[in-house]
mmCIF file of C-alpha atoms in Angstrom:
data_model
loop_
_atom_site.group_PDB
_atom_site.id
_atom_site.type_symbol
_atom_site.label_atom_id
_atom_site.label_comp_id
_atom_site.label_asym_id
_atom_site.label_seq_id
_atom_site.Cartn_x
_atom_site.Cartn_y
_atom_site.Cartn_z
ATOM 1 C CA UNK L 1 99.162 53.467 75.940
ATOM 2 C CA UNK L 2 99.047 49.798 74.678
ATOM 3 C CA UNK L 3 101.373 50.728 71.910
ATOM 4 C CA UNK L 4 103.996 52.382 74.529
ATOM 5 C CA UNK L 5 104.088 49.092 76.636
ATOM 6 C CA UNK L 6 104.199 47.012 73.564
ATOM 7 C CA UNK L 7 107.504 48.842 72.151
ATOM 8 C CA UNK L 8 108.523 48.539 75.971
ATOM 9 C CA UNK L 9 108.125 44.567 76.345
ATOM 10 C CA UNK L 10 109.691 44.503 72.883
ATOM 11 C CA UNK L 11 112.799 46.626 74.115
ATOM 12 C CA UNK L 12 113.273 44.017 76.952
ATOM 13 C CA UNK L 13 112.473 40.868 75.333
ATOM 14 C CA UNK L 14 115.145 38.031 75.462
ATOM 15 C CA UNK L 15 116.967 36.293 72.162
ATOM 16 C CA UNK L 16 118.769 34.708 74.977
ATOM 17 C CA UNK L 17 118.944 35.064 79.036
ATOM 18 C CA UNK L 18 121.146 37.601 79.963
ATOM 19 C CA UNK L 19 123.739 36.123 82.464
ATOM 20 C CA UNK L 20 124.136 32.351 81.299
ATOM 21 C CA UNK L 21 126.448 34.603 79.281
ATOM 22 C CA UNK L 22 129.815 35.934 79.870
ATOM 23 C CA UNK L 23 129.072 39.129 81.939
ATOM 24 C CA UNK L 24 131.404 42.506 82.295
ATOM 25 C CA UNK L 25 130.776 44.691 84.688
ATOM 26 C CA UNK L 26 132.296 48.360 86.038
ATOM 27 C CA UNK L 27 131.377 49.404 89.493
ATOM 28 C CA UNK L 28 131.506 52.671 91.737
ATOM 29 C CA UNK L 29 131.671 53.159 95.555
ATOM 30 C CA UNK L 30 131.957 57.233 96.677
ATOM 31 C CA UNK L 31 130.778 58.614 99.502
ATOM 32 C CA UNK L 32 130.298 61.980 97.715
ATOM 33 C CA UNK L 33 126.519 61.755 97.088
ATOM 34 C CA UNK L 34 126.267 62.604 101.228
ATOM 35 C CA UNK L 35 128.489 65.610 100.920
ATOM 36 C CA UNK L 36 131.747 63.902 102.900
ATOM 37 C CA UNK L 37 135.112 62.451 102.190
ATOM 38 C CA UNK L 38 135.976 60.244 104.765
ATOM 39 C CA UNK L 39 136.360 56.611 105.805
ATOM 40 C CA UNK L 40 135.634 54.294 102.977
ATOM 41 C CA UNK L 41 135.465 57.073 100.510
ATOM 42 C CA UNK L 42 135.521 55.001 97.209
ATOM 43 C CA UNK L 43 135.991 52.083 95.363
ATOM 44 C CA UNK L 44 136.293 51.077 91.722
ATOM 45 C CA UNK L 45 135.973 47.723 90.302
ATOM 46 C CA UNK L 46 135.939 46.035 86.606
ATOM 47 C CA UNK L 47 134.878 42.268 87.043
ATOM 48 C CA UNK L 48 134.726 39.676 84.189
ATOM 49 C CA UNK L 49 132.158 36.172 84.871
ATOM 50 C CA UNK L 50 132.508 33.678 82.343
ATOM 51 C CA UNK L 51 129.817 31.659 80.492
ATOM 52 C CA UNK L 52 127.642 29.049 82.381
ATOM 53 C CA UNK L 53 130.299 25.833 83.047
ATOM 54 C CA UNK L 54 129.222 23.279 81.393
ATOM 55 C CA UNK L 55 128.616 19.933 84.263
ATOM 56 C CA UNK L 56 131.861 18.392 83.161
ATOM 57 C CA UNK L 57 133.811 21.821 83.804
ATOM 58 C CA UNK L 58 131.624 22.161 87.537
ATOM 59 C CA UNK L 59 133.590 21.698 90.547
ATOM 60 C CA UNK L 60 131.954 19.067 92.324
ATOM 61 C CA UNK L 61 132.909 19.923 95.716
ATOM 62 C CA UNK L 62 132.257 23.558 95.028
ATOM 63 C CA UNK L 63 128.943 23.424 93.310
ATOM 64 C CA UNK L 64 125.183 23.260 94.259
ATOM 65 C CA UNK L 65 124.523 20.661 91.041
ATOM 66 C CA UNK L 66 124.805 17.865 93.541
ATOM 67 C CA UNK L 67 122.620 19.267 96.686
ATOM 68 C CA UNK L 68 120.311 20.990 95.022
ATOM 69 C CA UNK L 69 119.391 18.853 91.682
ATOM 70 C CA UNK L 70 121.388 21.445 89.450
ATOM 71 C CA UNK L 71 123.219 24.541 89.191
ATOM 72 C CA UNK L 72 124.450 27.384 86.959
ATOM 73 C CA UNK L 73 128.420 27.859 87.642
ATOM 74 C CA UNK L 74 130.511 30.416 86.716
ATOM 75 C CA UNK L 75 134.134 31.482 87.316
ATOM 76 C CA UNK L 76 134.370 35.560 87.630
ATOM 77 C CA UNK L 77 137.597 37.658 88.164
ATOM 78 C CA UNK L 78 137.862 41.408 89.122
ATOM 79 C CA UNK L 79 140.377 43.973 90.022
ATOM 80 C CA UNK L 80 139.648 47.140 92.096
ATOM 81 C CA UNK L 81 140.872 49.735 94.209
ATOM 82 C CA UNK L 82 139.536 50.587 97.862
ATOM 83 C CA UNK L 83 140.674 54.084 99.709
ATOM 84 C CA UNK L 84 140.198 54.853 102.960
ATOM 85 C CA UNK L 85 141.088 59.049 104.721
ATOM 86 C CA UNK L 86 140.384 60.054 107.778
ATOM 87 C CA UNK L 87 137.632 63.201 108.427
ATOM 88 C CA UNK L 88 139.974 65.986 107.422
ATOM 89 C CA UNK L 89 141.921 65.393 104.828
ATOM 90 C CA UNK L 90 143.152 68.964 104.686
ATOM 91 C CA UNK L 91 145.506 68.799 107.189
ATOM 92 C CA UNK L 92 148.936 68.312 106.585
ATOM 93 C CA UNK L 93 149.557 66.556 110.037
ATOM 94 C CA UNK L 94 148.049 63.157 110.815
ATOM 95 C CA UNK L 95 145.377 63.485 114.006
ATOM 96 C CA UNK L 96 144.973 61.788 116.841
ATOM 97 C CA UNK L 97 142.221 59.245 117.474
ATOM 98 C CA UNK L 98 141.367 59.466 113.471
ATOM 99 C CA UNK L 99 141.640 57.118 110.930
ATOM 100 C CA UNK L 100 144.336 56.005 109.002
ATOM 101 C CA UNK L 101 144.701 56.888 105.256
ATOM 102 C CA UNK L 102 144.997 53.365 103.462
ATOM 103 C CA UNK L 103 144.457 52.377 99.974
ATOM 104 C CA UNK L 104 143.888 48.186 98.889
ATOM 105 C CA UNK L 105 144.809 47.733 95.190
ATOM 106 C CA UNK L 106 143.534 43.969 95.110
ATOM 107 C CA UNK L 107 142.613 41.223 92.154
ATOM 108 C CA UNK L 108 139.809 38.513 93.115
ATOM 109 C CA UNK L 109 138.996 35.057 92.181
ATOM 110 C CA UNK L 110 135.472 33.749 92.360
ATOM 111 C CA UNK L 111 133.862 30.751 91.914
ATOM 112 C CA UNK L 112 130.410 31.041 91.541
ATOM 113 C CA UNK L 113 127.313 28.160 91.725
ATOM 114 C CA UNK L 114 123.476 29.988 91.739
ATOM 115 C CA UNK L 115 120.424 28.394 92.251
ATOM 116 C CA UNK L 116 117.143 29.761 92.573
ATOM 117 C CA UNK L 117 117.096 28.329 96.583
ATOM 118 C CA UNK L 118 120.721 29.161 97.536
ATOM 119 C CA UNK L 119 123.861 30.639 95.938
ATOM 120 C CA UNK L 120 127.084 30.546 96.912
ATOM 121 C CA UNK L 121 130.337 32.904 96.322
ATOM 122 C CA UNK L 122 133.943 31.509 96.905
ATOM 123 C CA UNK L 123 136.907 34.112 96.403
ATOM 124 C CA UNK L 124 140.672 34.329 96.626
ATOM 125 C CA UNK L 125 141.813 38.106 96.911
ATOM 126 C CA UNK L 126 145.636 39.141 96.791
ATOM 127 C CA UNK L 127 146.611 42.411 96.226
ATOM 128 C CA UNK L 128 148.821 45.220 97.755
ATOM 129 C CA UNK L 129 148.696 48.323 100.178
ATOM 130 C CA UNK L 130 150.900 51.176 101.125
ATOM 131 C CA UNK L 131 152.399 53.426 98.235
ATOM 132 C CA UNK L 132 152.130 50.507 95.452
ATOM 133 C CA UNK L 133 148.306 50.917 95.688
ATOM 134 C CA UNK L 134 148.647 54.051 94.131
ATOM 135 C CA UNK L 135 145.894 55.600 96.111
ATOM 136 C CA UNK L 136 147.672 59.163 96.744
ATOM 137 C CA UNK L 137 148.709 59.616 93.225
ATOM 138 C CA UNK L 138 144.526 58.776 92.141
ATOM 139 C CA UNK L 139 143.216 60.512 95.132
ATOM 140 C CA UNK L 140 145.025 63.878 94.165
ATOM 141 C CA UNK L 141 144.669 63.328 90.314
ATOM 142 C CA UNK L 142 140.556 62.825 90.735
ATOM 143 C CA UNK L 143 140.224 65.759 93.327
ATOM 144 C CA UNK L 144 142.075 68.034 90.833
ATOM 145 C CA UNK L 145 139.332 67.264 88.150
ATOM 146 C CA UNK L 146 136.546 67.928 90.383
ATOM 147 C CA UNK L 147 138.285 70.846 92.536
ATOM 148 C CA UNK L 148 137.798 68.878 95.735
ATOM 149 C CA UNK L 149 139.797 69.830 98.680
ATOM 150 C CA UNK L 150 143.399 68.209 98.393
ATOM 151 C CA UNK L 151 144.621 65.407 100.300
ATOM 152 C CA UNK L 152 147.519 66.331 102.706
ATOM 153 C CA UNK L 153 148.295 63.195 104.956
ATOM 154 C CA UNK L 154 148.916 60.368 102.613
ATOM 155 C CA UNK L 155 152.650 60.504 104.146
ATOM 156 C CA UNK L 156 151.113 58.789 106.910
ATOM 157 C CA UNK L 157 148.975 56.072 105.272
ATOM 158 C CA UNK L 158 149.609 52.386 105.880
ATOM 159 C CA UNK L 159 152.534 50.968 105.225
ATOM 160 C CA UNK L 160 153.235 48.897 102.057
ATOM 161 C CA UNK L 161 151.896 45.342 102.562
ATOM 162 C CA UNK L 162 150.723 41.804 100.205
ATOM 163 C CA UNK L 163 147.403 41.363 101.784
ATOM 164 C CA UNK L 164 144.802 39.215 101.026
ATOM 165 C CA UNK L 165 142.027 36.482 102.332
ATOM 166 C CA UNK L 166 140.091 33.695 101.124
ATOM 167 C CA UNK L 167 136.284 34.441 101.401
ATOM 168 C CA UNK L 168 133.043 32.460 101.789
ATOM 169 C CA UNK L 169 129.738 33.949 101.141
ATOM 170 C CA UNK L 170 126.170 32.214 100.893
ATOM 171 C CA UNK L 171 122.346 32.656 99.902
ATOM 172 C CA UNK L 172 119.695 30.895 101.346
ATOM 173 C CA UNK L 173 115.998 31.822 100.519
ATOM 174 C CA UNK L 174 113.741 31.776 103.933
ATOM 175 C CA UNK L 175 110.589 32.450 101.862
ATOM 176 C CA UNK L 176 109.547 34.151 98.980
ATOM 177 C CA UNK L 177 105.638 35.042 97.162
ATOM 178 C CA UNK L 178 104.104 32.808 94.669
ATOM 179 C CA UNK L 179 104.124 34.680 91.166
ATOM 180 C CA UNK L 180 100.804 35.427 91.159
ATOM 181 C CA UNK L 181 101.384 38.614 89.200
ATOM 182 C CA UNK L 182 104.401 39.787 87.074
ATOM 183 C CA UNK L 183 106.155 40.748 90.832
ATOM 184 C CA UNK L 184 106.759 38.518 94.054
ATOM 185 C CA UNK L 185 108.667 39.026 97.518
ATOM 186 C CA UNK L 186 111.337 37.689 99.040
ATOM 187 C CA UNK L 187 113.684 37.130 101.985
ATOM 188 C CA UNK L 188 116.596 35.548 102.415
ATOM 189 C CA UNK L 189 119.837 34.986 104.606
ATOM 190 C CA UNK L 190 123.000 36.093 104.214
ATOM 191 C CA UNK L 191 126.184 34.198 105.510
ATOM 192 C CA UNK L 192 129.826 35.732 105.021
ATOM 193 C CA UNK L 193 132.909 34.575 106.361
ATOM 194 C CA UNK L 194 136.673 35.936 105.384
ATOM 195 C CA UNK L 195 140.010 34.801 106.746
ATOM 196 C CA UNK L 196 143.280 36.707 105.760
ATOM 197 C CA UNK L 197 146.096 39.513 106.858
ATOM 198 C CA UNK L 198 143.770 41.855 104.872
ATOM 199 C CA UNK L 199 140.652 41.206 106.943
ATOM 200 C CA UNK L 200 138.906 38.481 109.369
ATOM 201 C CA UNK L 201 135.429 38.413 109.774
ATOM 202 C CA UNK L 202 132.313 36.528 109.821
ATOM 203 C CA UNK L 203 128.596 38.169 109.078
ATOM 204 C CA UNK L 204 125.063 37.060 109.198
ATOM 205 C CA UNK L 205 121.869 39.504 107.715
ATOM 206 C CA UNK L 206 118.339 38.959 106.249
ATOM 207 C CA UNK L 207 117.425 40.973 102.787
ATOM 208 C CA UNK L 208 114.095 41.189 101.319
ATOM 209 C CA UNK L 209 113.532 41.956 97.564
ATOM 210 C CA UNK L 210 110.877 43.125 95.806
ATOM 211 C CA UNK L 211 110.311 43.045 91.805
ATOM 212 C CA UNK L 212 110.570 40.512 89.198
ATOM 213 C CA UNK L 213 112.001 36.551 88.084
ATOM 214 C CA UNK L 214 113.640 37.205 92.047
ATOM 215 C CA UNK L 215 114.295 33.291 91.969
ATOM 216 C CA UNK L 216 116.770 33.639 88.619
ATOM 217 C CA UNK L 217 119.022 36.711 90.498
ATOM 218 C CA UNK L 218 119.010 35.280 93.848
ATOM 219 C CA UNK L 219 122.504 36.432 95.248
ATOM 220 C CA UNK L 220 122.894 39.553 92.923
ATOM 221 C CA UNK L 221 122.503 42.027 95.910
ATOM 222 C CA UNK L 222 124.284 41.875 98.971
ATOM 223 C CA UNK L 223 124.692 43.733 102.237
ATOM 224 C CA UNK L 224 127.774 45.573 102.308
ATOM 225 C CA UNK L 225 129.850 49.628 101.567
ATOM 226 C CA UNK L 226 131.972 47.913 99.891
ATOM 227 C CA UNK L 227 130.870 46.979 95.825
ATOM 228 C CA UNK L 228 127.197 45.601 97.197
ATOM 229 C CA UNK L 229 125.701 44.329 93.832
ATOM 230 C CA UNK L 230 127.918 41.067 91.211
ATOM 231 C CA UNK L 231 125.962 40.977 87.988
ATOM 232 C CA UNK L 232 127.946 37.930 88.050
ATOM 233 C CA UNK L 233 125.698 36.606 90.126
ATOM 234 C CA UNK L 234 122.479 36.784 88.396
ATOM 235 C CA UNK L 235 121.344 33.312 86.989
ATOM 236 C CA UNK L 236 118.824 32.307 83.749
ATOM 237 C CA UNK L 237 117.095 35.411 83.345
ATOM 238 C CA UNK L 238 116.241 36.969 80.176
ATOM 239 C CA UNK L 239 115.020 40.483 81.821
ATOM 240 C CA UNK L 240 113.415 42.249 85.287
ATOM 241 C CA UNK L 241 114.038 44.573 88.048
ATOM 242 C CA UNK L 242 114.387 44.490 91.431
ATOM 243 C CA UNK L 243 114.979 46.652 94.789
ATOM 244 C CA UNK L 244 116.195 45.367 97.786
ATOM 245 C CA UNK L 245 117.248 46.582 101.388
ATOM 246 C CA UNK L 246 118.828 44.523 103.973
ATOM 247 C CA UNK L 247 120.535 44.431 107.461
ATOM 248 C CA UNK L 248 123.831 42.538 108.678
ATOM 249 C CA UNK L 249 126.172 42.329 111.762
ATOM 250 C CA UNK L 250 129.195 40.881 111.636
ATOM 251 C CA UNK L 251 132.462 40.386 114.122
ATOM 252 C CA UNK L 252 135.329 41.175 112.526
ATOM 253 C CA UNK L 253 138.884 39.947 113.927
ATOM 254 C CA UNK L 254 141.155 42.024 112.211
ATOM 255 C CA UNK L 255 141.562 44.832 109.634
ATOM 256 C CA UNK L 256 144.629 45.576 108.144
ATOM 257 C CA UNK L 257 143.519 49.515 107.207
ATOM 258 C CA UNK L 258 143.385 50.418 110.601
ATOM 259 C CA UNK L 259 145.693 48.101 112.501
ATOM 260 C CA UNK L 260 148.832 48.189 109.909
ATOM 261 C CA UNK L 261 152.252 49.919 110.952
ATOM 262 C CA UNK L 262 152.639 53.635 109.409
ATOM 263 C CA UNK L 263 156.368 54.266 109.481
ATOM 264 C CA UNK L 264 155.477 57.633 108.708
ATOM 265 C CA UNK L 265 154.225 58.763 111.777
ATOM 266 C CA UNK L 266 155.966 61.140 113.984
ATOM 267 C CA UNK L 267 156.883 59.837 117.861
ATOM 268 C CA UNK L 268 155.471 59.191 119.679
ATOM 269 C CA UNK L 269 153.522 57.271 117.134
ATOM 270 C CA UNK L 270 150.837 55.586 120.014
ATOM 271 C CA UNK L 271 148.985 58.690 119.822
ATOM 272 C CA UNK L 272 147.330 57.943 116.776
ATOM 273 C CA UNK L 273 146.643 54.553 117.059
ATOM 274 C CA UNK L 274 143.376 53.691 116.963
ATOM 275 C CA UNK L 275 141.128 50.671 118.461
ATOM 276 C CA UNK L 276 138.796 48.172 116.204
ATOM 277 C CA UNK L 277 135.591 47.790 116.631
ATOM 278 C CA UNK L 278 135.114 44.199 116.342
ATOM 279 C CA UNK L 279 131.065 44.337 116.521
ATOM 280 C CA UNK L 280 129.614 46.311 113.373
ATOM 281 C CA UNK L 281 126.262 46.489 111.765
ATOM 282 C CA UNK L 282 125.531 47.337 107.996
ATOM 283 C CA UNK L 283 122.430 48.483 106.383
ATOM 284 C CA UNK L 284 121.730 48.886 102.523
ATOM 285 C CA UNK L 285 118.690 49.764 100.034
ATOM 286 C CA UNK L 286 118.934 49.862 96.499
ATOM 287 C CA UNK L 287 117.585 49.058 92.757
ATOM 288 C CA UNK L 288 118.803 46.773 89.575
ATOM 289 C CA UNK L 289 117.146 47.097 86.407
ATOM 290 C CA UNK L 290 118.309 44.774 83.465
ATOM 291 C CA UNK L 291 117.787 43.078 80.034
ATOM 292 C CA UNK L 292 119.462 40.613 78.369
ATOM 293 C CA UNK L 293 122.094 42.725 77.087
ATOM 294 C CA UNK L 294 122.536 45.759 79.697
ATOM 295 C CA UNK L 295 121.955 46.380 83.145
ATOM 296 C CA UNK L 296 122.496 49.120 86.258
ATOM 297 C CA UNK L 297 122.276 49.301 89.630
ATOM 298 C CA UNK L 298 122.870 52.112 92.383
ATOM 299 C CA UNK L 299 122.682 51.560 96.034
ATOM 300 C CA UNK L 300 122.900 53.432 99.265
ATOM 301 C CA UNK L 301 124.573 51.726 102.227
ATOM 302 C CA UNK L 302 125.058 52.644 105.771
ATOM 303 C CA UNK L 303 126.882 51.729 108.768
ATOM 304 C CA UNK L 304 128.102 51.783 111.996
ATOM 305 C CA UNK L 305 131.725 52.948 112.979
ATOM 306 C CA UNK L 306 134.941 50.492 112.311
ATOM 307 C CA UNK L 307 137.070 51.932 115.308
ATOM 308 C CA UNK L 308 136.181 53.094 118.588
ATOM 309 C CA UNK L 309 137.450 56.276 118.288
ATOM 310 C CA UNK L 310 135.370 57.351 115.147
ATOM 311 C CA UNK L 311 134.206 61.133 115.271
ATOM 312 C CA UNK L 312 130.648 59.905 113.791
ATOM 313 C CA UNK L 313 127.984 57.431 114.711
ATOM 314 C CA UNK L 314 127.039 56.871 111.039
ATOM 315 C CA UNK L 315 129.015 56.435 107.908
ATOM 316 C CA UNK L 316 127.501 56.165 104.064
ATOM 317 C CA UNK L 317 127.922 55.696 100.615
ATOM 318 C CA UNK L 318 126.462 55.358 97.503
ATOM 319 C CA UNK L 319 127.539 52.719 94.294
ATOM 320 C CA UNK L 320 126.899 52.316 91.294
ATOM 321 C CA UNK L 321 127.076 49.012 88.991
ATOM 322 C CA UNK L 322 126.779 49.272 84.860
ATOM 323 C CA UNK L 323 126.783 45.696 83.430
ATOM 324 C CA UNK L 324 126.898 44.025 79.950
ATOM 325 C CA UNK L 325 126.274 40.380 78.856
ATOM 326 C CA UNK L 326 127.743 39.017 75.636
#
């Protein structure tokens, strides 16, 4: 037994801490672990975080060096793809008081300034929707592979648009467990504000962790369907583990993949309109294991309908994160 958790310490045991180093990462959203294909049915992202900035290289303004007595800073960039069907995508006609089909293919800048007591997130996204996201031509090719049911109504998805948002997202530890052991507690706040054609909203939650070095990874995690865990976010730590849940609301003002004009539609086109729901509430539980060279994480998320007209109370997903640092 003492030899098995000898080779095991040995296996995670730092040359160097994992994230002060350039970090890659490839990340999966599908809501195919709960049996459906609807709503926010996946997501795919690749995201690239530099090397800790050195304090000449730190944007003043941006970082936490200043407030908080220092900070590690990073730039990251990342491109994905987000689709969205309504509950049937079988049928060849569009439906009534369903969602939209809309695909985001989207490229994001973040800059990035961690601290074991806050961290904070600033991003620029740009991308495209409509027929240059490509989203029929990967829905169909991935379904064909797996011999899902075909998609029938992307004739009808959201028109082409350039869509994007500037985003604002921040960390702040409420309280977390001395390390009297190898493991502590935590809790923290989440604060999330985005302004853009793409989306407007703004979204407070709390998240409690549980596991290891919590104060180097602060800001890892956070509470959303949509890519929940940045390895880019993880600070000076060589190894640990984690798991996490949390719970947000947010008010959202507007959102492109249900509000954007479908030229496709037959008239009268009114009838399949449907109506935002600007109050929504997410929920999210997950895991993140890591050394300094590899890591993973998987996640299940939850939450409450985007439109009024939504055919379920609930909607779910699961993701998965694989990261490297070099």
């Amino acid at each position: 037994m003492k030899l098995s958790k000898s080779l095991f310490l040995l296996l995670l045991s730092p040359m160097a801490c994992a994230s002060v180093k350039s970090t890659t990462s490839f990340s999966l959203d599908n809501d195919g672990i709960f049996g459906v294909d609807q709503d926010y049915t996946n997501g795919i992202f690749f995201a690239y975080a530099s090397p800790a900035l050195s304090s000449e290289h730190q944007i003043n303004r941006l970082s936490l060096a200043d407030k908080q007595g220092g900070s590690i800073d990073k730039w990251a960039f990342s491109i994905g793809h987000k689709m969205w069907t309504p509950s049937d995508i079988s049928q060849t006609t569009p439906t009534p008081n369903d969602r939209p089909y809309a695909g985001y293919f989207h490229a994001e800048l973040n800059y990035l300034s961690l601290h074991p007591q806050q961290a904070v997130r600033y991003n620029l996204t740009l991308g495209t929707t409509g027929e240059n996201a490509l989203s029929e031509k990967a829905q169909k090719l991935v379904h064909s592979i797996t011999g899902s049911t075909d998609p029938n109504g992307w004739e009808y998805q959201v028109d082409d648009y350039v869509a994007g948002s500037v985003g604002y997202q921040r960390h702040d530890l409420l309280m977390r467990s001395a390390n009297l052991t190898e493991s502590n507690w935590e809790m923290s706040h989440i604060f999330e504000a985005n302004a853009g054609n793409f989306r407007t909203d703004v979204a407070s939650g709390v998240m409690f962790r549980y596991g290891s070095d919590l104060a180097n990874t602060l800001g890892a995690a956070s509470i959303s369907t949509e890519n929940p865990f940045h390895a880019s976010m993880m600070g000076n730590s060589p190894y640990g583990w984690f798991v996490y849940t949390g719970l947000s609301t947010r008010y959202r003002f507007n959102d492109l993949t249900l509000e954007g004009e479908r030229s496709g539609l037959p008239e009268p086109s009114d009838q399949y309109d449907v109506t935002m729901q600007h109050w929504q509430s997410t929920a999210v539980a997950g895991v993140a294991l890591y050394n300094r060279r590899v890591g993973l994480s998987f996640a299940l998320s939850a939450k409450t309908p985007e439109y009024k007209e939504a055919p379920e109370r609930i909607y779910g997903n699961g993701a998965l994160s694989l990261y490297a640092f070099f």
